[in-house]
GROMACS .gro file of C-alpha atoms in nm:
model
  389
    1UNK     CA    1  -0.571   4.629  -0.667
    2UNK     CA    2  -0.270   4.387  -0.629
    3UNK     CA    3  -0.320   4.032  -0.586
    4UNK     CA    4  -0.016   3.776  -0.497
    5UNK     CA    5  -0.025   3.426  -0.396
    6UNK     CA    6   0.229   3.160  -0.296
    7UNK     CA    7   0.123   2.800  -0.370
    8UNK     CA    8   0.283   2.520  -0.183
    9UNK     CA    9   0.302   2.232  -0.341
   10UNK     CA   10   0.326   2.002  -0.072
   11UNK     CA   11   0.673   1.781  -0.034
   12UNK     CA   12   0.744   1.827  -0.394
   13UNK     CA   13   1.152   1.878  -0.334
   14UNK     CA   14   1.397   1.920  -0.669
   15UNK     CA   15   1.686   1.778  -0.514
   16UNK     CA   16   1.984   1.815  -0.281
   17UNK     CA   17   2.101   2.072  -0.054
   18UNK     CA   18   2.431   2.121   0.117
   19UNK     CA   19   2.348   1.929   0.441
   20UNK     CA   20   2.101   1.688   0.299
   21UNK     CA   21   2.366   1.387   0.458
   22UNK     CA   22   2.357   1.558   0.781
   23UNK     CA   23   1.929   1.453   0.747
   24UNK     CA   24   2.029   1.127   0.661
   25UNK     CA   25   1.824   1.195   0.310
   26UNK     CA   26   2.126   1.175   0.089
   27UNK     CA   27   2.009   1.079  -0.273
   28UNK     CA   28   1.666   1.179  -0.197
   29UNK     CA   29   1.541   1.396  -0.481
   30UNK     CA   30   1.162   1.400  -0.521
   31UNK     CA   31   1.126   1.537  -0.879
   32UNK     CA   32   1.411   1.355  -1.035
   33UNK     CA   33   1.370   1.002  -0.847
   34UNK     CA   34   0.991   1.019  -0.940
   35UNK     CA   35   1.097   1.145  -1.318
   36UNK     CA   36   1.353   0.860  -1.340
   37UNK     CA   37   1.149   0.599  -1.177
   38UNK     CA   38   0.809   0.616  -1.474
   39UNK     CA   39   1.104   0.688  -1.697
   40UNK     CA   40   1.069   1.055  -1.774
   41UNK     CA   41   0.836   1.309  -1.709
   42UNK     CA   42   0.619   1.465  -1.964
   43UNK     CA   43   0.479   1.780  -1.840
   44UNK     CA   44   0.430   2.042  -2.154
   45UNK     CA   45   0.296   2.307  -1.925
   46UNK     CA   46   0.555   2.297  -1.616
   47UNK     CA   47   0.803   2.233  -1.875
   48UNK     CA   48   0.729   2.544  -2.034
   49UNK     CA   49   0.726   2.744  -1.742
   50UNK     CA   50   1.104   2.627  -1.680
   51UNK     CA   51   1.081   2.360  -1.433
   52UNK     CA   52   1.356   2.162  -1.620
   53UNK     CA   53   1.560   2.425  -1.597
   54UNK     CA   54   1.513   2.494  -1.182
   55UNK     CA   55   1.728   2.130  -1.196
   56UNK     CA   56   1.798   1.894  -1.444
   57UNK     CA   57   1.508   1.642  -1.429
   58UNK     CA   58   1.463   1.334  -1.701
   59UNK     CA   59   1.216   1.428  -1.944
   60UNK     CA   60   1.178   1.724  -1.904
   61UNK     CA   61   1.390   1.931  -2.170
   62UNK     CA   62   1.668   2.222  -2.006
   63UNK     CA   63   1.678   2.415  -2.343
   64UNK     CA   64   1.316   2.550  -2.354
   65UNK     CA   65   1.221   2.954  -2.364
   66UNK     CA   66   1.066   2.954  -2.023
   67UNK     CA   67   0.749   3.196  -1.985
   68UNK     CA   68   0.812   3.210  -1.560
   69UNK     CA   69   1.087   3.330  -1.334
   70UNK     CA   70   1.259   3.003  -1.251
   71UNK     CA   71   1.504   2.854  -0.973
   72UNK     CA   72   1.548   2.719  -0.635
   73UNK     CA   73   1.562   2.751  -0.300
   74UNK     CA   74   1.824   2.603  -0.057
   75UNK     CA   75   1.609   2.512   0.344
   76UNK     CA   76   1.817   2.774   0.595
   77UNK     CA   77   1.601   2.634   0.891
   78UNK     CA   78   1.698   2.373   1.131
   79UNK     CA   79   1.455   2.063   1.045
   80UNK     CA   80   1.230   1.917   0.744
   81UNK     CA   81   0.881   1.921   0.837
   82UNK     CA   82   0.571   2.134   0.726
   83UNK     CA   83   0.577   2.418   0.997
   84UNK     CA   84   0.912   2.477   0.960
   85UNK     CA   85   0.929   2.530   0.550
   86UNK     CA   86   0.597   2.726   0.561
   87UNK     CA   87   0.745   2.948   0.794
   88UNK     CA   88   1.053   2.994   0.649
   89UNK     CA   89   0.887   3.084   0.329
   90UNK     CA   90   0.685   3.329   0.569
   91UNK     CA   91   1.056   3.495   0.709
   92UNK     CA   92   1.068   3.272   1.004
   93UNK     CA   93   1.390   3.075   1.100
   94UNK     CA   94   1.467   2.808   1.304
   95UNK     CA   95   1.798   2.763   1.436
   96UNK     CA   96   1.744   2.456   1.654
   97UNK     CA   97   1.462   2.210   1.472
   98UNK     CA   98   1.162   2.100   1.690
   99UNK     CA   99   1.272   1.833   1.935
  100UNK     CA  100   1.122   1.466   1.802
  101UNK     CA  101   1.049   1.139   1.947
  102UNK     CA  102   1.169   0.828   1.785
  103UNK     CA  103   1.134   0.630   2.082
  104UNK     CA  104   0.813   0.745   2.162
  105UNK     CA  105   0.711   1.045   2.460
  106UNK     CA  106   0.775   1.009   2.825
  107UNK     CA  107   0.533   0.793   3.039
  108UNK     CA  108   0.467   1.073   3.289
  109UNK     CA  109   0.336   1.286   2.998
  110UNK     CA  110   0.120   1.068   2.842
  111UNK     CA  111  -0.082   0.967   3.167
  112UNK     CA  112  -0.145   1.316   3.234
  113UNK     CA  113  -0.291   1.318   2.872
  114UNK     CA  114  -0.514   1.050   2.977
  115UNK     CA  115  -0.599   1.140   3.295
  116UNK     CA  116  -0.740   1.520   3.131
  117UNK     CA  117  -0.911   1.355   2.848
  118UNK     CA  118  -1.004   1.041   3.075
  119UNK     CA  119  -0.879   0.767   2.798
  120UNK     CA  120  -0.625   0.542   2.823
  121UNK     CA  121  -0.346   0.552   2.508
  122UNK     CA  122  -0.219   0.266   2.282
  123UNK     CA  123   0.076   0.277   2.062
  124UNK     CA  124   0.268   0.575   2.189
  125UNK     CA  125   0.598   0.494   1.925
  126UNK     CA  126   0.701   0.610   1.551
  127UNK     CA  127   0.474   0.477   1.308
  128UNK     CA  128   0.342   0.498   0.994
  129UNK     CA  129  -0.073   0.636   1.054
  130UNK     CA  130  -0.216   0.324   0.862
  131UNK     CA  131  -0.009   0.084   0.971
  132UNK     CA  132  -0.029   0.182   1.357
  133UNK     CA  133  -0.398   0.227   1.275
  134UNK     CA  134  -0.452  -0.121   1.126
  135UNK     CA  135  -0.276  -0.276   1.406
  136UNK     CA  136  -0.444  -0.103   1.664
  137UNK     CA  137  -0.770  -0.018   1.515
  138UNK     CA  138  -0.929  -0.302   1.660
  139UNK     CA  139  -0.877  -0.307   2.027
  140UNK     CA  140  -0.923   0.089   1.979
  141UNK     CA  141  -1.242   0.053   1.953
  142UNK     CA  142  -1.313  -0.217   2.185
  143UNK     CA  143  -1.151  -0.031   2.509
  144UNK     CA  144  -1.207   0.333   2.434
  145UNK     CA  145  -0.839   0.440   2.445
  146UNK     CA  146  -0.647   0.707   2.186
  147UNK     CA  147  -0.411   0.596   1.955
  148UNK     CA  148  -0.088   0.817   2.008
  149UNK     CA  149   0.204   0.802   1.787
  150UNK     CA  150   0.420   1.046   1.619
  151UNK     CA  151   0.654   0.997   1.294
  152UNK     CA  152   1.069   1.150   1.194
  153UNK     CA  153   0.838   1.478   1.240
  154UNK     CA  154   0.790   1.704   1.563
  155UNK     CA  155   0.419   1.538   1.583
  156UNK     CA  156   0.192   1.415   1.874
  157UNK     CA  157  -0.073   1.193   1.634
  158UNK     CA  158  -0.373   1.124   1.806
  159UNK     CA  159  -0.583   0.824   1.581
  160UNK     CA  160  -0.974   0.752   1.679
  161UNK     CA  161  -1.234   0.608   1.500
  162UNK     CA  162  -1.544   0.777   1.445
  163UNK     CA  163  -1.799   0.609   1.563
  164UNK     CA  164  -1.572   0.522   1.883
  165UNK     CA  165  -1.471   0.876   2.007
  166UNK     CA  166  -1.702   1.175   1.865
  167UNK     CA  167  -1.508   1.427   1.668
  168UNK     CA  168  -1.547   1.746   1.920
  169UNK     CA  169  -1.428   1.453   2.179
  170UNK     CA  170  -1.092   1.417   1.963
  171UNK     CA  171  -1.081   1.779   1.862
  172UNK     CA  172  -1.055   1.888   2.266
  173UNK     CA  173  -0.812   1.574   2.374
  174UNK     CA  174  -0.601   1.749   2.069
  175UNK     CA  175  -0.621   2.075   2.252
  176UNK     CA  176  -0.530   1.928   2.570
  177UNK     CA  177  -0.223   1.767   2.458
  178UNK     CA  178  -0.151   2.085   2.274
  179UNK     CA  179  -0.118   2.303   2.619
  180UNK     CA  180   0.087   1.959   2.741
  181UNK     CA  181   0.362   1.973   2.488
  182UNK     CA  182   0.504   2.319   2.521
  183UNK     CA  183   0.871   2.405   2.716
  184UNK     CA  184   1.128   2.101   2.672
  185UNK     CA  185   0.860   1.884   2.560
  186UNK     CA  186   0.699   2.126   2.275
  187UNK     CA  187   0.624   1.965   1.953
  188UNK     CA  188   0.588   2.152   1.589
  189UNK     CA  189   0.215   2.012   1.569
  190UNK     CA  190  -0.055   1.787   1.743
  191UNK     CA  191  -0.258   1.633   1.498
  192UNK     CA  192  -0.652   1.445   1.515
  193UNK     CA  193  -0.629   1.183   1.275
  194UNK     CA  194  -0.987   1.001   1.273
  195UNK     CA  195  -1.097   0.735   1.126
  196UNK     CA  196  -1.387   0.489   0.972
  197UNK     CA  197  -1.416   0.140   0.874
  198UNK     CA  198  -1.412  -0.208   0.981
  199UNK     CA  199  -1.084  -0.389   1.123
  200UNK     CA  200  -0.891  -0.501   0.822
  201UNK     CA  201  -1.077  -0.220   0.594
  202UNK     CA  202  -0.975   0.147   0.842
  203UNK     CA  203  -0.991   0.460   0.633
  204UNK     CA  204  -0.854   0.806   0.713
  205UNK     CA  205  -1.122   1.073   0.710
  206UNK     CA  206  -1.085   1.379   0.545
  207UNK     CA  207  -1.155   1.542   0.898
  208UNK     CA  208  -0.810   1.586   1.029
  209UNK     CA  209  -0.752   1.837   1.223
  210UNK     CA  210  -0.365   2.017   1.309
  211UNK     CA  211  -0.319   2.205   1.656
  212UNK     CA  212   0.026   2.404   1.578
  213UNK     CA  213   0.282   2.584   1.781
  214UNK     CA  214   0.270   2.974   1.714
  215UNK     CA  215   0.527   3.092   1.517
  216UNK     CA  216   0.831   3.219   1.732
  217UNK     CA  217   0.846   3.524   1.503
  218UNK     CA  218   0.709   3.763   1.275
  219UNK     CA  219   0.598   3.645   0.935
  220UNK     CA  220   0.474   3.734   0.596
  221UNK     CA  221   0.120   3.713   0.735
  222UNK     CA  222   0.202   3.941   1.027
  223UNK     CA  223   0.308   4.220   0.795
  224UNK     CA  224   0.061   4.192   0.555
  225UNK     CA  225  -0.238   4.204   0.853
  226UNK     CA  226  -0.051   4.496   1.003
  227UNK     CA  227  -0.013   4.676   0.642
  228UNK     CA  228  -0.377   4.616   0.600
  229UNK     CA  229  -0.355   4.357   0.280
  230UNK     CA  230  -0.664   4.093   0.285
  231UNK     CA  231  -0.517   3.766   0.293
  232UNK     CA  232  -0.673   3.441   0.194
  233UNK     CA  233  -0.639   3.086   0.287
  234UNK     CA  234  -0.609   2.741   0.126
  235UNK     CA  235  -0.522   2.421   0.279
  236UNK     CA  236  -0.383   2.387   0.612
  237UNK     CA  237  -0.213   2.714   0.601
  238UNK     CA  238  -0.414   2.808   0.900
  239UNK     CA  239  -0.321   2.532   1.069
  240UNK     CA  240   0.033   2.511   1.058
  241UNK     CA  241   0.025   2.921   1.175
  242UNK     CA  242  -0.186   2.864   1.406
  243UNK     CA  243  -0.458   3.066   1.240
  244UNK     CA  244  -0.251   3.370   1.343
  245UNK     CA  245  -0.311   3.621   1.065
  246UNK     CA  246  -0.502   3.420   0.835
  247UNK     CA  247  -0.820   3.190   0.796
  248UNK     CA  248  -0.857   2.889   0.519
  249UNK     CA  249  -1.090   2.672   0.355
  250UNK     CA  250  -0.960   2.303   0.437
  251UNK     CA  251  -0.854   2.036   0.085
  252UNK     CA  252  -0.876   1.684   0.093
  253UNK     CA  253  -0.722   1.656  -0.269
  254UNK     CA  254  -0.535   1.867  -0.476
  255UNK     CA  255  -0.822   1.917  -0.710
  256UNK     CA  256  -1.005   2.108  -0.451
  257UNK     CA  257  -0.743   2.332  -0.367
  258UNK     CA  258  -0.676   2.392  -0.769
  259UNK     CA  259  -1.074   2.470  -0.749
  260UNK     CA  260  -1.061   2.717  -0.484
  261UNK     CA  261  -0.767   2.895  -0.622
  262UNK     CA  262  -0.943   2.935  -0.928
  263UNK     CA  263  -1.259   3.079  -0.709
  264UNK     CA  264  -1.048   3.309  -0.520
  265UNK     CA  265  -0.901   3.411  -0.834
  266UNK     CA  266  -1.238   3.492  -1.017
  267UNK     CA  267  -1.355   3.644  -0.693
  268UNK     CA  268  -1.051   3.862  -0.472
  269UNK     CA  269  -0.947   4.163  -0.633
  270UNK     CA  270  -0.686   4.242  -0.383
  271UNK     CA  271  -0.488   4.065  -0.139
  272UNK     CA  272  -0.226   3.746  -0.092
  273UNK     CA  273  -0.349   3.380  -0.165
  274UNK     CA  274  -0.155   3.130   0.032
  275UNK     CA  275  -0.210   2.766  -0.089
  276UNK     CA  276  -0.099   2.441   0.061
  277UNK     CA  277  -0.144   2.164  -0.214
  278UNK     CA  278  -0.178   1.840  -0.017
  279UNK     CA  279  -0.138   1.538  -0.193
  280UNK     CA  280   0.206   1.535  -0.274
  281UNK     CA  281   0.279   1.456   0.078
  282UNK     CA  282  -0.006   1.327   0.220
  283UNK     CA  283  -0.155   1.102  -0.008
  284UNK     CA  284   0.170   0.953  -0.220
  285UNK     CA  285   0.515   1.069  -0.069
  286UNK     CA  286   0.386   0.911   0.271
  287UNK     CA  287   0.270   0.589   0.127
  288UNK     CA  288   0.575   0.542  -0.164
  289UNK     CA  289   0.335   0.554  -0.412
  290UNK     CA  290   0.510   0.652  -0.696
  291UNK     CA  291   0.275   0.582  -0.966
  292UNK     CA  292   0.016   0.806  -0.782
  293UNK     CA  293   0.299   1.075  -0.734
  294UNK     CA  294   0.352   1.120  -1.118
  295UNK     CA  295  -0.027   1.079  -1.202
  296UNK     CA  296  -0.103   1.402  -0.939
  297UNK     CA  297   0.200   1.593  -1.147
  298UNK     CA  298   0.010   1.558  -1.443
  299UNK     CA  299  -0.287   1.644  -1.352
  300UNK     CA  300  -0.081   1.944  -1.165
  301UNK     CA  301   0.039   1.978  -1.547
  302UNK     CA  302  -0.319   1.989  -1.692
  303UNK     CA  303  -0.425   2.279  -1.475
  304UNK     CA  304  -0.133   2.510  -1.492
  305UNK     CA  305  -0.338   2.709  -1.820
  306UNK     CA  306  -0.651   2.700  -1.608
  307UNK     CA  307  -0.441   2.929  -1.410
  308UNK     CA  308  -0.300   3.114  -1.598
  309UNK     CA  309  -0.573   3.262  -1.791
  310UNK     CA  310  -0.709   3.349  -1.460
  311UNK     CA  311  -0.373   3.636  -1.444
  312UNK     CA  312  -0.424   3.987  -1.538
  313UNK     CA  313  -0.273   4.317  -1.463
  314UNK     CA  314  -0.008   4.295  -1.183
  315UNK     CA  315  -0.101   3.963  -1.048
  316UNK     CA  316   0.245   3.771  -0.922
  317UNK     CA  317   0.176   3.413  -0.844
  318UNK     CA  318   0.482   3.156  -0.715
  319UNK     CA  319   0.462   2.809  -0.758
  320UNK     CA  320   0.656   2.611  -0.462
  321UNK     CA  321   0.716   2.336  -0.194
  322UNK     CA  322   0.837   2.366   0.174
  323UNK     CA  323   1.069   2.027   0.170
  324UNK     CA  324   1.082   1.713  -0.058
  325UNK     CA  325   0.926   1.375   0.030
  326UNK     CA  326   1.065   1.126  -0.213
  327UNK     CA  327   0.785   0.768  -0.326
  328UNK     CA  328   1.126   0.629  -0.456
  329UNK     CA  329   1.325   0.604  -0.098
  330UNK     CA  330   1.263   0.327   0.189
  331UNK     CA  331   1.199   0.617   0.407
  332UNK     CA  332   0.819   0.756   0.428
  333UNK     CA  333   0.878   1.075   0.575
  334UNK     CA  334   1.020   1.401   0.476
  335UNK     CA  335   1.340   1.458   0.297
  336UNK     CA  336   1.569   1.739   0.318
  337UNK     CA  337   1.552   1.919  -0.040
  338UNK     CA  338   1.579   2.207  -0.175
  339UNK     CA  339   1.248   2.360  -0.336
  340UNK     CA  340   1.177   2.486  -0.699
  341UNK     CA  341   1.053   2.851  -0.724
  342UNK     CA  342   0.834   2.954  -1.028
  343UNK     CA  343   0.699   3.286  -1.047
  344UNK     CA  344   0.443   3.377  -1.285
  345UNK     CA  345   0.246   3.674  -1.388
  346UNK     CA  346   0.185   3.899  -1.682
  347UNK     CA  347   0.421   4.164  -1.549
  348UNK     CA  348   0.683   3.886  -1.455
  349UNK     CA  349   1.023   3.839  -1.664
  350UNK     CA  350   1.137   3.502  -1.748
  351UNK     CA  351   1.472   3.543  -1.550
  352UNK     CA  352   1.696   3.276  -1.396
  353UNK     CA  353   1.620   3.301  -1.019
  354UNK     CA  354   1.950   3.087  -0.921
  355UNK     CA  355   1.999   2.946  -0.620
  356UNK     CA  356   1.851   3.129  -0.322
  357UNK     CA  357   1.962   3.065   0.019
  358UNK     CA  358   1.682   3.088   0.173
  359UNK     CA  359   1.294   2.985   0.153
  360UNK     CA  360   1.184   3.346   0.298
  361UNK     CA  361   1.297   3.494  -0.028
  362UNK     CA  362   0.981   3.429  -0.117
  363UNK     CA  363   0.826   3.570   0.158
  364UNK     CA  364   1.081   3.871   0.154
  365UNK     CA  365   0.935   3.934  -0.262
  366UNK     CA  366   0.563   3.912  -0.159
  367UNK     CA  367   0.644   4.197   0.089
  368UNK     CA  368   0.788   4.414  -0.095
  369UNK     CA  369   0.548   4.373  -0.373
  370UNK     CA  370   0.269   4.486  -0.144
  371UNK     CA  371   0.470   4.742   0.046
  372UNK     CA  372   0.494   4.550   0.353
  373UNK     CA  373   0.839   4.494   0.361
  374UNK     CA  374   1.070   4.586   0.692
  375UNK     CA  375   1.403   4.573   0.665
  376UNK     CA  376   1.420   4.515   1.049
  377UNK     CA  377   1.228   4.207   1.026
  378UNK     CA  378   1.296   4.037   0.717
  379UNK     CA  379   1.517   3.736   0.696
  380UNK     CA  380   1.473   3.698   0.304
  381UNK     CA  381   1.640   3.865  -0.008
  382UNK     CA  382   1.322   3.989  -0.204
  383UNK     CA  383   1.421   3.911  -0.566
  384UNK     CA  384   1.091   4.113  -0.693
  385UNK     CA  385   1.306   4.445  -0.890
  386UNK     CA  386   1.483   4.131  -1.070
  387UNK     CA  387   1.177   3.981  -1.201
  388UNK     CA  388   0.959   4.302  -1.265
  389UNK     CA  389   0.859   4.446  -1.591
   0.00000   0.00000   0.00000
């Protein structure tokens, strides 16, 4: 009857990491520029789980008695995007990162994409999604053809308005350029970004849609499936795995995914959660919006008891991120960062976790805790017998 769940809290990075120049992020430092930037953070519950003392962060007081297992973890894969920390927390590294595009994708590629999907393309460099969208929105909609841009990620963004190009219709040009961008031209993820509104007023819809590589090894989820552990999903988690081993409900907001972890909480009595909280990323690291940024890690803050007096028994929970995007920078994409690690549970000790070297420790203590670990396949140090009562 053992229950374990990782929860990503999406982009929420504590700081640098040895090759964080080498990224051009140098000085980026999610937590702390946010903390410093509203003037110090006040968050009694993360506080008291040691967050202040994973890093130093203004505010937030080092000295405490921490109730959870508390650290960080240093990115050992090749690149900063979404795939590649949620598979690295899974056991899968990446020695060479997924090839980008800053200058946009070849010509020959992208009229094959339209001659599949029979629509023209606009755009076609790196852009921010609302901008590009607001810019192009318009004649969009007047000639029929995709927006296609991509970002400082391995992405192939496909934009469409709804009432232009039916959702199914984006959904299978998505899939198309999916079985386009594979050998020298393969991309971490193709993503259907729709949209609504009038020119001047465009809105994202909560109906994105990602269309991932397959990981290149075996992960957490592989394990777990093959050791016969139920496994539950939240977020995009399916998405960026592409659904291999595991299923998930979809979150707009990070108060939907707090609401379904609480659900599967009251309702699985075995098995591993995995949890991608959105908004830190997608909503406010994106878009610089630092005052949005601190107000989600309060409310992050407010729901940390709802949580916990959801634990019993041998539950072992770990809070998370898979790479930092930092409101405070010019830059709005990822950042290079180490990630904090809390680990919760009423079995769990209140250790120091340290520095690990890798984000599949996590993965590497989630396996052994279920008894799916394989020394042949793990790339993570499991740090479970350290935190264990």
């Amino acid at each position: 009857m053992k229950r374990a769940a990782i929860i990503v809290l999406h982009g929420l990075g504590i700081g640098p990491c040895p090759d964080q120049a080498a990224y051009g992020d140098e000085g980026s430092h999610t937590l702390g520029n946010v903390a410093r930037a509203v003037g110090g953070l006040q968050l009694p519950n993360l506080e008291r789980l040691g967050l202040g003392r994973c890093r130093l962060i203004p505010g937030l007081a080092p000295g405490v008695s921490p109730t959870a297992a508390h650290g960080v973890a240093l990115p050992r894969s090749q690149g900063k995007d979404s795939t590649t920390g949620h598979w690295e927390i899974c056991g899968v590294i990446l020695e060479r990162p997924f090839r980008t595009y800053p200058h946009g994708f070849p010509t020959s590629l992208l009229d094959e994409f339209a001659r599949r999907t029979g629509r023209g393309y606009l755009g076609n460099r790196a852009a921010s999604g609302t901008a590009i969208i607001a810019e192009l929105g318009a004649e969009h909609q007047r000639t029929g053809k995709w927006i296609v841009y991509t970002s400082a990620d391995s992405v192939f963004q496909v934009a469409a308005h709804e009432e232009t190009v039916g959702l199914d219709e984006l959904y299978r040009a998505c899939a198309i350029a999916r079985d386009l961008l594979v050998g020298e031209h393969a991309v971490s993820r193709v993503i259907a970004r729709p949209f609504a509104g009038k020119p001047g007023a465009y809105e994202r819809t909560p109906r994105r849609k990602d269309f991932s590589i397959e990981p290149v090894g075996t992960t957490l989820l592989d394990r777990l499936a093959a050791a016969g552990v139920p496994r539950v999903g939240i977020g995009k988690v399916d998405d960026l795995f592409a659904g291999r081993n595991i299923a998930s409900e979809h979150t707009p907001t990070n108060a939907d995914a707090y609401r379904l972890i609480e659900r599967a909480l009251d309702e699985t009595e075995a098995g591993f959660i995995f949890v991608n909280v959105i908004e830190f990323d997608q909503t406010w690291g994106h878009r610089n919006d630092v005052p949005g940024f601190h107000e989600g890690l309060k409310q992050l803050d407010a729901w940390i008891p709802r949580l916990e007096a959801r634990l019993k028994g041998d539950d072992l929970i770990i809070l998370t991120a898979d790479h930092g995007n930092d409101p405070t920078t010019p830059s709005t994409d990822h950042s290079r960062e180490a990630v904090p690690i809390l680990t919760l549970g009423p079995r769990v000790r209140p250790v120091a976790l340290g520095e690990r070297s890798s984000f599949a420790d996590m993965g590497a203590t989630v396996a052994e805790y279920f008894g799916a670990a394989s020394p042949g396949l793990a790339a993570g140090t499991s740090f479970l017998s350290g935190v264990w009562a």
